Short mmCIF file of C-alpha atoms in Angstrom, two decimals:
data_model
loop_
_atom_site.label_atom_id
_atom_site.label_comp_id
_atom_site.label_asym_id
_atom_site.label_seq_id
_atom_site.Cartn_x
_atom_site.Cartn_y
_atom_site.Cartn_z
CA MET A 1266 -0.07 0.13 0.10
CA THR A 1267 1.36 3.36 -0.96
CA ALA A 1268 0.89 6.33 1.17
CA THR A 1269 -0.82 9.24 -0.23
CA THR A 1270 1.39 12.12 -1.36
CA TYR A 1271 0.84 15.76 -2.45
CA SER A 1272 2.66 18.19 -4.70
CA ILE A 1273 2.99 21.77 -3.44
CA SER A 1274 0.09 22.88 -6.00
CA ASP A 1275 -2.11 20.18 -4.57
CA LEU A 1276 -1.74 21.42 -1.11
CA ALA A 1277 -2.35 25.07 -2.03
CA ARG A 1278 -5.31 24.25 -4.09
CA GLU A 1279 -6.87 22.04 -1.38
CA LEU A 1280 -6.18 24.35 1.55
CA ASP A 1281 -6.89 27.44 -0.43
CA ILE A 1282 -3.38 29.04 0.25
CA THR A 1283 -0.54 30.07 -1.83
CA THR A 1284 2.52 27.99 -2.66
CA ARG A 1285 4.57 30.70 -1.17
CA THR A 1286 2.88 30.32 2.26
CA ILE A 1287 3.62 26.38 2.17
CA ARG A 1288 7.47 27.37 1.33
CA PHE A 1289 7.24 29.79 4.30
CA TYR A 1290 6.23 27.20 6.66
CA GLU A 1291 8.91 24.94 5.07
CA GLU A 1292 11.57 27.57 5.45
CA GLN A 1293 10.43 27.72 9.26
CA GLY A 1294 11.03 24.30 9.65
CA MET A 1295 7.43 23.19 10.14
CA LEU A 1296 7.23 21.15 7.00
CA SER A 1297 9.79 18.79 5.63
CA PRO A 1298 8.65 17.40 2.13
CA GLU A 1299 10.52 14.77 0.49
CA ARG A 1300 12.49 15.81 -2.64
CA ARG A 1301 12.16 14.01 -5.89
CA GLY A 1302 14.65 15.96 -8.09
CA LEU A 1303 13.26 19.81 -7.88
CA GLU A 1304 9.94 18.57 -6.91
CA ARG A 1305 8.81 18.77 -3.19
CA VAL A 1306 6.62 15.66 -2.25
CA TYR A 1307 4.36 16.26 0.90
CA SER A 1308 3.21 13.47 3.08
CA GLY A 1309 -0.13 12.96 4.73
CA ARG A 1310 1.56 14.12 7.95
CA ASP A 1311 2.77 17.21 6.21
CA LYS A 1312 -0.89 18.05 5.12
CA VAL A 1313 -2.12 17.59 8.89
CA THR A 1314 0.81 19.88 10.08
CA LEU A 1315 -0.28 22.29 7.48
CA LYS A 1316 -3.97 22.27 8.71
CA LEU A 1317 -3.00 22.54 12.20
CA ILE A 1318 -0.72 25.60 11.46
CA LEU A 1319 -3.56 27.28 9.64
CA ARG A 1320 -6.09 26.47 12.32
CA GLY A 1321 -3.83 27.94 14.99
CA LYS A 1322 -3.11 31.02 13.02
CA ARG A 1323 -6.92 31.45 12.45
CA ILE A 1324 -7.62 31.51 16.14
CA GLY A 1325 -4.76 33.76 16.78
CA PHE A 1326 -1.94 31.82 17.95
CA SER A 1327 1.68 32.72 17.22
CA LEU A 1328 3.80 30.70 14.72
CA ALA A 1329 5.94 29.75 17.93
CA GLU A 1330 2.76 28.66 19.45
CA CYS A 1331 1.76 26.34 16.59
CA ARG A 1332 5.23 24.87 16.36
CA ASP A 1333 5.17 23.99 20.07
CA LEU A 1334 1.81 22.41 19.82
CA ILE A 1335 2.83 20.47 16.89
CA GLY A 1336 5.97 19.40 18.43
CA LEU A 1337 3.97 18.00 21.45
CA TYR A 1338 2.35 15.37 19.24
CA ASP A 1339 3.57 11.89 19.95
CA PRO A 1340 1.93 9.16 17.74
CA ALA A 1341 3.46 6.44 20.19
CA GLY A 1342 2.12 7.90 23.47
CA GLY A 1343 -1.11 9.54 22.18
CA ASN A 1344 -1.72 13.30 22.15
CA HIS A 1345 -2.92 13.85 25.79
CA ARG A 1346 -0.13 16.36 26.36
CA GLN A 1347 -0.71 18.12 23.14
CA LEU A 1348 -4.39 18.37 23.84
CA SER A 1349 -3.96 19.72 27.47
CA THR A 1350 -1.37 22.26 26.12
CA MET A 1351 -3.84 23.25 23.59
CA LEU A 1352 -6.72 23.69 26.17
CA GLU A 1353 -4.35 25.92 28.11
CA LYS A 1354 -3.53 28.06 25.10
CA ILE A 1355 -7.24 28.35 24.17
CA ALA A 1356 -8.03 29.56 27.82
CA GLU A 1357 -5.16 32.08 27.44
CA ARG A 1358 -6.41 33.38 24.03
CA ARG A 1359 -10.00 33.58 25.19
CA ALA A 1360 -8.73 35.69 28.26
CA GLN A 1361 -6.93 37.87 25.75
CA LEU A 1362 -9.89 38.23 23.55
CA ASP A 1363 -11.96 39.16 26.64
CA GLN A 1364 -9.83 41.78 27.74
CA GLN A 1365 -9.73 43.34 24.13
CA LEU A 1366 -13.57 43.29 24.13
CA LEU A 1367 -13.44 45.31 27.51
CA ASP A 1368 -10.91 47.72 25.86
CA ILE A 1369 -13.00 48.32 22.86
CA GLN A 1370 -16.12 48.83 25.04
CA GLN A 1371 -14.37 51.31 27.22
CA MET A 1372 -13.00 53.11 23.99
CA GLN A 1373 -16.51 53.26 22.64
CA LEU A 1374 -17.71 54.87 25.94
CA GLU A 1375 -14.92 57.38 25.61
CA LEU A 1376 -15.65 58.19 22.02
CA ASP A 1377 -19.32 58.62 22.86
CA THR A 1378 -18.49 61.15 25.64
CA ALA A 1379 -15.99 63.03 23.20
CA GLU A 1380 -18.70 63.06 20.75
CA GLU A 1381 -21.39 64.45 23.10
CA ARG A 1382 -18.96 67.14 24.26
CA CYS A 1383 -18.03 68.21 20.75
CA LYS A 1384 -21.80 68.44 19.69
CA ALA A 1385 -22.60 70.50 23.00
CA ALA A 1386 -19.80 72.77 22.35
CA LEU A 1387 -20.96 73.35 18.61
CA GLU A 1388 -24.39 74.08 19.79
CA THR A 1389 -23.48 76.50 22.45
CA SER A 1390 -20.98 78.36 19.93
CA SER A 1391 -23.73 78.82 17.18
#
C-alpha cells in the first residue's frame, strides 16, 4: 500500500493558500517534504501539520505557539499532552480576547463622551 502524497500545488489548491505560504512554513522548519529532483513531495503528515498551523493562525496563535503544539504530538504515546497544552492556550487566548473586548467597550464609551462634548460645544457656539 502506497501512502498518499501531495505536490505543493495540490496542497495549495486543497487548503486555499498560496504555494509561497507553504514554502514559508517549510523555511520555518515546520514542514519537511521529500525531494524528487526539484519537486517537493508532501506526506499526509505534512498536510495535517499544515492544517494545524492554519487553524492555529486563524484562532490567533503565534507561529511559535503552533510549532510548540505540533512538536508535542507523540504518535506512540497519544496526544494527551498536546491536547492539554492546546486547552491551556485556548483559555489564554480567550482571556486575551475578553480583555480586548473590554478595552474596545471602554474606548467606545470614551468616544461617545467626546462626541457628546463636541456636539454640545458646537450647539453653544452657534
